[in-house]
Amino acid sequence: MIKLFTLFLVLISPQYLFAADLGIPAVSLSIAEDGTQNYSVTIQILALMTMLTFLPAMVMMMTSFTRIIVVFAILRQAMGLQSTPSNQVLVGLALFLSFFIMSPVLDEVNAVAVQPYINEQLAPLEALDAAQKPFRKFMMAQTRESDLNLFLKIANIPDVEKPEDVPFNVLVPAFVTSELKTAFQIGFMLFIPFLVIDLVVASVLMAMGMMMLSPVIISLPFKIMLFVLVDGWAMIVGTLAASFRM
């Protein structure tokens, strides 16, 4: 399927229409002695540029980014802050924290796929297959069995005997579903102390007869003070990093 998709992109590209005038071969395919097929550098660059368009989706759906950014968004909502920290700050923090968490996976991908491909020890498709294995291991460790069985049932795939037999198109949605569930569980725990502060402030204002004063205005400084006193950012970032078991 990947080979057909790559060939289709080449055939519909403008470079193919003017290949004869430029003297550049549109498709260059070589077959090795073991039967593997290797594409020319031109085709590899085209496929790489096409894959770059899917990079944001891959970062969000195949790494720890989803859980982290959802927890940060729920935390900001629980504190009653509308735009502080800003979306750019939260996304940047989530990205660098994701790089920190995913560094063992990225190092393994570099060792088993990127460096052998650069050294011409692996063909492009072989390097891609080798790069999938560390990500598959990471996602399988974070995916709930119930979510995995759900998508296996939807895809009409019988029970698999080992994790390596799970199709990648089934593993990714199951992983994202599990990440969202975990993020909402963490967000619920974060909401409780801030909700208690809101209830206490609202009760005090009602007892004083100050019903026209919004409790949010009074409770917000107490929430910020509590969050700072308990070193909230360090606790949340550390908890998120420790929540990814390998």
mmCIF file of C-alpha atoms in Angstrom:
data_model
loop_
_atom_site.group_PDB
_atom_site.id
_atom_site.type_symbol
_atom_site.label_atom_id
_atom_site.label_comp_id
_atom_site.label_asym_id
_atom_site.label_seq_id
_atom_site.Cartn_x
_atom_site.Cartn_y
_atom_site.Cartn_z
ATOM 1 C CA MET A 1 0.000 0.000 0.000
ATOM 2 C CA ILE A 2 2.824 2.430 0.855
ATOM 3 C CA LYS A 3 4.573 1.631 -2.414
ATOM 4 C CA LEU A 4 1.397 2.209 -4.466
ATOM 5 C CA PHE A 5 0.656 5.449 -2.635
ATOM 6 C CA THR A 6 4.175 6.750 -3.244
ATOM 7 C CA LEU A 7 4.023 5.813 -6.918
ATOM 8 C CA PHE A 8 0.645 7.544 -7.270
ATOM 9 C CA LEU A 9 2.054 10.763 -5.790
ATOM 10 C CA VAL A 10 4.904 10.659 -8.248
ATOM 11 C CA LEU A 11 2.646 10.100 -11.247
ATOM 12 C CA ILE A 12 0.387 13.058 -10.444
ATOM 13 C CA SER A 13 3.246 15.440 -9.609
ATOM 14 C CA PRO A 14 4.277 18.145 -12.127
ATOM 15 C CA GLN A 15 7.812 16.770 -12.157
ATOM 16 C CA TYR A 16 6.488 13.671 -13.930
ATOM 17 C CA LEU A 17 4.922 15.762 -16.714
ATOM 18 C CA PHE A 18 8.159 17.590 -17.481
ATOM 19 C CA ALA A 19 10.587 14.767 -16.743
ATOM 20 C CA ALA A 20 11.348 14.164 -20.395
ATOM 21 C CA ASP A 21 12.272 17.822 -21.028
ATOM 22 C CA LEU A 22 14.459 18.066 -17.930
ATOM 23 C CA GLY A 23 16.169 14.760 -18.503
ATOM 24 C CA ILE A 24 15.404 13.622 -14.939
ATOM 25 C CA PRO A 25 13.924 10.134 -14.534
ATOM 26 C CA ALA A 26 10.555 10.333 -12.777
ATOM 27 C CA VAL A 27 10.802 6.850 -11.339
ATOM 28 C CA SER A 28 14.013 4.983 -10.625
ATOM 29 C CA LEU A 29 13.574 1.575 -9.067
ATOM 30 C CA SER A 30 16.339 -0.918 -8.351
ATOM 31 C CA ILE A 31 15.874 -4.488 -7.187
ATOM 32 C CA ALA A 32 18.475 -5.938 -4.869
ATOM 33 C CA GLU A 33 19.712 -9.523 -4.968
ATOM 34 C CA ASP A 34 17.440 -10.521 -2.078
ATOM 35 C CA GLY A 35 14.380 -9.184 -3.911
ATOM 36 C CA THR A 36 13.937 -5.955 -1.961
ATOM 37 C CA GLN A 37 13.037 -2.820 -3.919
ATOM 38 C CA ASN A 38 14.919 0.477 -3.462
ATOM 39 C CA TYR A 39 13.609 3.792 -4.737
ATOM 40 C CA SER A 40 15.740 6.593 -6.083
ATOM 41 C CA VAL A 41 16.706 9.562 -3.926
ATOM 42 C CA THR A 42 14.194 11.743 -5.802
ATOM 43 C CA ILE A 43 11.331 9.438 -4.835
ATOM 44 C CA GLN A 44 12.573 9.219 -1.256
ATOM 45 C CA ILE A 45 12.653 13.011 -0.909
ATOM 46 C CA LEU A 46 9.134 13.280 -2.331
ATOM 47 C CA ALA A 47 7.858 10.647 0.094
ATOM 48 C CA LEU A 48 9.626 12.394 2.977
ATOM 49 C CA MET A 49 8.075 15.765 2.113
ATOM 50 C CA THR A 50 4.659 14.096 1.954
ATOM 51 C CA MET A 51 5.174 12.479 5.357
ATOM 52 C CA LEU A 52 6.065 15.852 6.883
ATOM 53 C CA THR A 53 2.449 16.946 6.407
ATOM 54 C CA PHE A 54 1.425 14.152 8.789
ATOM 55 C CA LEU A 55 4.066 15.079 11.375
ATOM 56 C CA PRO A 56 1.733 17.171 13.621
ATOM 57 C CA ALA A 57 -0.813 14.353 13.714
ATOM 58 C CA MET A 58 1.932 11.832 14.492
ATOM 59 C CA VAL A 59 3.234 13.985 17.352
ATOM 60 C CA MET A 60 -0.239 14.310 18.856
ATOM 61 C CA MET A 61 -1.474 10.761 18.288
ATOM 62 C CA MET A 62 1.634 8.613 18.845
ATOM 63 C CA THR A 63 3.417 10.328 21.737
ATOM 64 C CA SER A 64 2.716 11.567 25.255
ATOM 65 C CA PHE A 65 1.626 14.979 23.952
ATOM 66 C CA THR A 66 -2.126 14.299 24.096
ATOM 67 C CA ARG A 67 -2.232 13.419 27.791
ATOM 68 C CA ILE A 68 -0.018 16.344 28.778
ATOM 69 C CA ILE A 69 -1.838 19.080 26.862
ATOM 70 C CA VAL A 70 -5.275 17.882 28.013
ATOM 71 C CA VAL A 71 -4.157 17.901 31.667
ATOM 72 C CA PHE A 72 -2.720 21.398 31.268
ATOM 73 C CA ALA A 73 -5.963 22.651 29.716
ATOM 74 C CA ILE A 74 -8.065 21.144 32.530
ATOM 75 C CA LEU A 75 -5.699 22.639 35.126
ATOM 76 C CA ARG A 76 -6.086 26.111 33.669
ATOM 77 C CA GLN A 77 -9.857 25.710 33.645
ATOM 78 C CA ALA A 78 -9.884 24.464 37.243
ATOM 79 C CA MET A 79 -7.921 27.479 38.435
ATOM 80 C CA GLY A 80 -10.336 29.807 36.698
ATOM 81 C CA LEU A 81 -7.693 31.335 34.422
ATOM 82 C CA GLN A 82 -8.981 32.043 30.937
ATOM 83 C CA SER A 83 -5.794 32.713 28.996
ATOM 84 C CA THR A 84 -2.928 32.449 31.506
ATOM 85 C CA PRO A 85 -0.691 30.629 30.774
ATOM 86 C CA SER A 86 -1.334 31.233 27.096
ATOM 87 C CA ASN A 87 -1.917 28.450 24.608
ATOM 88 C CA GLN A 88 1.556 28.975 23.151
ATOM 89 C CA VAL A 89 3.166 28.492 26.559
ATOM 90 C CA LEU A 90 1.170 25.347 27.312
ATOM 91 C CA VAL A 91 1.833 23.828 23.894
ATOM 92 C CA GLY A 92 5.545 24.639 24.134
ATOM 93 C CA LEU A 93 5.789 23.138 27.613
ATOM 94 C CA ALA A 94 3.855 20.062 26.482
ATOM 95 C CA LEU A 95 6.159 19.618 23.466
ATOM 96 C CA PHE A 96 9.393 19.800 25.434
ATOM 97 C CA LEU A 97 7.992 17.581 28.172
ATOM 98 C CA SER A 98 6.957 15.112 25.456
ATOM 99 C CA PHE A 99 10.500 15.145 24.061
ATOM 100 C CA PHE A 100 11.803 14.437 27.560
ATOM 101 C CA ILE A 101 9.414 11.513 28.079
ATOM 102 C CA MET A 102 9.890 10.126 24.571
ATOM 103 C CA SER A 103 13.695 10.457 24.573
ATOM 104 C CA PRO A 104 14.301 6.703 25.229
ATOM 105 C CA VAL A 105 11.981 5.847 22.339
ATOM 106 C CA LEU A 106 13.598 8.392 20.026
ATOM 107 C CA ASP A 107 17.073 7.162 20.948
ATOM 108 C CA GLU A 108 16.054 3.605 20.111
ATOM 109 C CA VAL A 109 14.549 4.709 16.785
ATOM 110 C CA ASN A 110 17.782 6.512 15.960
ATOM 111 C CA ALA A 111 19.836 3.441 16.826
ATOM 112 C CA VAL A 112 17.775 0.795 15.025
ATOM 113 C CA ALA A 113 16.374 2.736 12.062
ATOM 114 C CA VAL A 114 17.849 6.182 11.355
ATOM 115 C CA GLN A 115 21.556 5.417 11.671
ATOM 116 C CA PRO A 116 21.368 2.092 9.749
ATOM 117 C CA TYR A 117 19.439 3.881 6.987
ATOM 118 C CA ILE A 118 21.992 6.714 6.814
ATOM 119 C CA ASN A 119 24.783 4.153 6.663
ATOM 120 C CA GLU A 120 22.887 2.361 3.859
ATOM 121 C CA GLN A 121 22.487 -0.775 5.939
ATOM 122 C CA LEU A 122 18.675 -0.744 5.638
ATOM 123 C CA ALA A 123 16.326 -0.018 2.769
ATOM 124 C CA PRO A 124 13.749 2.793 3.256
ATOM 125 C CA LEU A 125 10.842 0.443 3.923
ATOM 126 C CA GLU A 126 12.959 -1.701 6.229
ATOM 127 C CA ALA A 127 13.987 1.411 8.186
ATOM 128 C CA LEU A 128 10.351 2.475 8.441
ATOM 129 C CA ASP A 129 9.369 -0.938 9.765
ATOM 130 C CA ALA A 130 12.212 -0.836 12.304
ATOM 131 C CA ALA A 131 11.177 2.652 13.450
ATOM 132 C CA GLN A 132 7.647 1.454 14.186
ATOM 133 C CA LYS A 133 8.732 -1.094 16.778
ATOM 134 C CA PRO A 134 9.858 1.324 19.555
ATOM 135 C CA PHE A 135 6.702 3.406 19.107
ATOM 136 C CA ARG A 136 4.578 0.261 19.126
ATOM 137 C CA LYS A 137 6.210 -0.848 22.383
ATOM 138 C CA PHE A 138 5.586 2.559 23.967
ATOM 139 C CA MET A 139 1.945 2.740 22.870
ATOM 140 C CA MET A 140 1.186 -0.817 23.916
ATOM 141 C CA ALA A 141 2.487 -0.048 27.422
ATOM 142 C CA GLN A 142 0.051 2.883 27.753
ATOM 143 C CA THR A 143 -2.995 1.315 26.076
ATOM 144 C CA ARG A 144 -5.734 -0.287 28.138
ATOM 145 C CA GLU A 145 -6.714 -3.791 27.186
ATOM 146 C CA SER A 146 -10.397 -2.850 27.085
ATOM 147 C CA ASP A 147 -9.760 -0.079 24.547
ATOM 148 C CA LEU A 148 -7.600 -2.367 22.437
ATOM 149 C CA ASN A 149 -10.262 -5.083 22.434
ATOM 150 C CA LEU A 150 -12.887 -2.515 21.473
ATOM 151 C CA PHE A 151 -11.086 -1.457 18.300
ATOM 152 C CA LEU A 152 -10.153 -5.032 17.468
ATOM 153 C CA LYS A 153 -13.847 -5.882 17.647
ATOM 154 C CA ILE A 154 -14.824 -2.895 15.497
ATOM 155 C CA ALA A 155 -12.226 -3.906 12.881
ATOM 156 C CA ASN A 156 -13.480 -7.520 12.936
ATOM 157 C CA ILE A 157 -10.040 -8.792 13.856
ATOM 158 C CA PRO A 158 -9.915 -11.979 15.966
ATOM 159 C CA ASP A 159 -8.012 -12.089 19.211
ATOM 160 C CA VAL A 160 -4.298 -11.664 18.669
ATOM 161 C CA GLU A 161 -1.802 -13.903 20.422
ATOM 162 C CA LYS A 162 0.959 -11.338 21.021
ATOM 163 C CA PRO A 163 1.252 -7.532 20.935
ATOM 164 C CA GLU A 164 3.327 -7.597 17.751
ATOM 165 C CA ASP A 165 0.310 -8.967 15.872
ATOM 166 C CA VAL A 166 -1.866 -5.916 16.610
ATOM 167 C CA PRO A 167 -2.262 -3.844 13.422
ATOM 168 C CA PHE A 168 -0.908 -0.326 13.639
ATOM 169 C CA ASN A 169 -4.195 1.205 12.450
ATOM 170 C CA VAL A 170 -5.896 -0.434 15.456
ATOM 171 C CA LEU A 171 -3.220 0.392 18.002
ATOM 172 C CA VAL A 172 -3.166 4.167 17.341
ATOM 173 C CA PRO A 173 -6.881 4.898 18.036
ATOM 174 C CA ALA A 174 -6.830 2.574 21.044
ATOM 175 C CA PHE A 175 -3.773 4.402 22.385
ATOM 176 C CA VAL A 176 -5.388 7.835 21.903
ATOM 177 C CA THR A 177 -8.585 6.694 23.620
ATOM 178 C CA SER A 178 -6.624 5.413 26.596
ATOM 179 C CA GLU A 179 -4.614 8.642 26.764
ATOM 180 C CA LEU A 180 -7.773 10.755 26.835
ATOM 181 C CA LYS A 181 -9.266 8.591 29.554
ATOM 182 C CA THR A 182 -6.118 8.853 31.672
ATOM 183 C CA ALA A 183 -5.896 12.619 31.117
ATOM 184 C CA PHE A 184 -9.483 13.135 32.288
ATOM 185 C CA GLN A 185 -8.852 11.008 35.372
ATOM 186 C CA ILE A 186 -5.845 13.165 36.285
ATOM 187 C CA GLY A 187 -7.860 16.302 35.517
ATOM 188 C CA PHE A 188 -10.644 15.183 37.840
ATOM 189 C CA MET A 189 -8.169 14.826 40.704
ATOM 190 C CA LEU A 190 -6.814 18.301 39.958
ATOM 191 C CA PHE A 191 -10.285 19.825 40.032
ATOM 192 C CA ILE A 192 -11.112 18.679 43.593
ATOM 193 C CA PRO A 193 -8.946 21.085 45.679
ATOM 194 C CA PHE A 194 -9.892 24.079 43.542
ATOM 195 C CA LEU A 195 -13.558 23.104 43.737
ATOM 196 C CA VAL A 196 -13.320 22.998 47.540
ATOM 197 C CA ILE A 197 -11.911 26.530 47.560
ATOM 198 C CA ASP A 198 -14.778 27.729 45.341
ATOM 199 C CA LEU A 199 -17.357 26.132 47.655
ATOM 200 C CA VAL A 200 -15.793 27.637 50.781
ATOM 201 C CA VAL A 201 -15.598 31.134 49.269
ATOM 202 C CA ALA A 202 -19.151 30.918 47.936
ATOM 203 C CA SER A 203 -20.450 29.796 51.356
ATOM 204 C CA VAL A 204 -18.657 32.658 53.123
ATOM 205 C CA LEU A 205 -20.004 35.222 50.683
ATOM 206 C CA MET A 206 -23.526 33.861 51.073
ATOM 207 C CA ALA A 207 -23.223 34.007 54.862
ATOM 208 C CA MET A 208 -22.068 37.647 54.645
ATOM 209 C CA GLY A 209 -24.939 38.525 52.333
ATOM 210 C CA MET A 210 -22.621 39.483 49.485
ATOM 211 C CA MET A 211 -24.553 37.575 46.848
ATOM 212 C CA MET A 212 -23.868 40.114 44.121
ATOM 213 C CA LEU A 213 -20.105 39.586 44.345
ATOM 214 C CA SER A 214 -18.775 36.839 42.092
ATOM 215 C CA PRO A 215 -17.025 34.082 44.101
ATOM 216 C CA VAL A 216 -14.497 33.662 41.267
ATOM 217 C CA ILE A 217 -12.996 37.086 41.948
ATOM 218 C CA ILE A 218 -12.335 36.178 45.591
ATOM 219 C CA SER A 219 -11.323 32.547 45.114
ATOM 220 C CA LEU A 220 -8.838 33.130 42.284
ATOM 221 C CA PRO A 221 -6.066 34.627 44.465
ATOM 222 C CA PHE A 222 -6.468 31.793 46.984
ATOM 223 C CA LYS A 223 -6.203 29.213 44.184
ATOM 224 C CA ILE A 224 -3.029 30.800 42.851
ATOM 225 C CA MET A 225 -1.567 31.059 46.356
ATOM 226 C CA LEU A 226 -2.353 27.395 47.085
ATOM 227 C CA PHE A 227 -0.892 26.294 43.758
ATOM 228 C CA VAL A 228 2.323 28.233 44.365
ATOM 229 C CA LEU A 229 2.716 27.103 47.994
ATOM 230 C CA VAL A 230 2.510 23.409 47.101
ATOM 231 C CA ASP A 231 4.863 23.901 44.120
ATOM 232 C CA GLY A 232 2.073 22.855 41.795
ATOM 233 C CA TRP A 233 3.902 22.998 38.474
ATOM 234 C CA ALA A 234 6.689 20.735 39.686
ATOM 235 C CA MET A 235 4.171 18.279 41.137
ATOM 236 C CA ILE A 236 2.056 18.136 37.994
ATOM 237 C CA VAL A 237 4.965 17.909 35.555
ATOM 238 C CA GLY A 238 6.656 15.253 37.699
ATOM 239 C CA THR A 239 3.442 13.268 38.055
ATOM 240 C CA LEU A 240 2.802 13.391 34.308
ATOM 241 C CA ALA A 241 6.326 12.223 33.527
ATOM 242 C CA ALA A 242 6.076 9.401 36.062
ATOM 243 C CA SER A 243 2.647 8.308 34.803
ATOM 244 C CA PHE A 244 4.143 6.934 31.570
ATOM 245 C CA ARG A 245 5.207 3.422 32.436
ATOM 246 C CA MET A 246 7.488 1.531 30.076
#
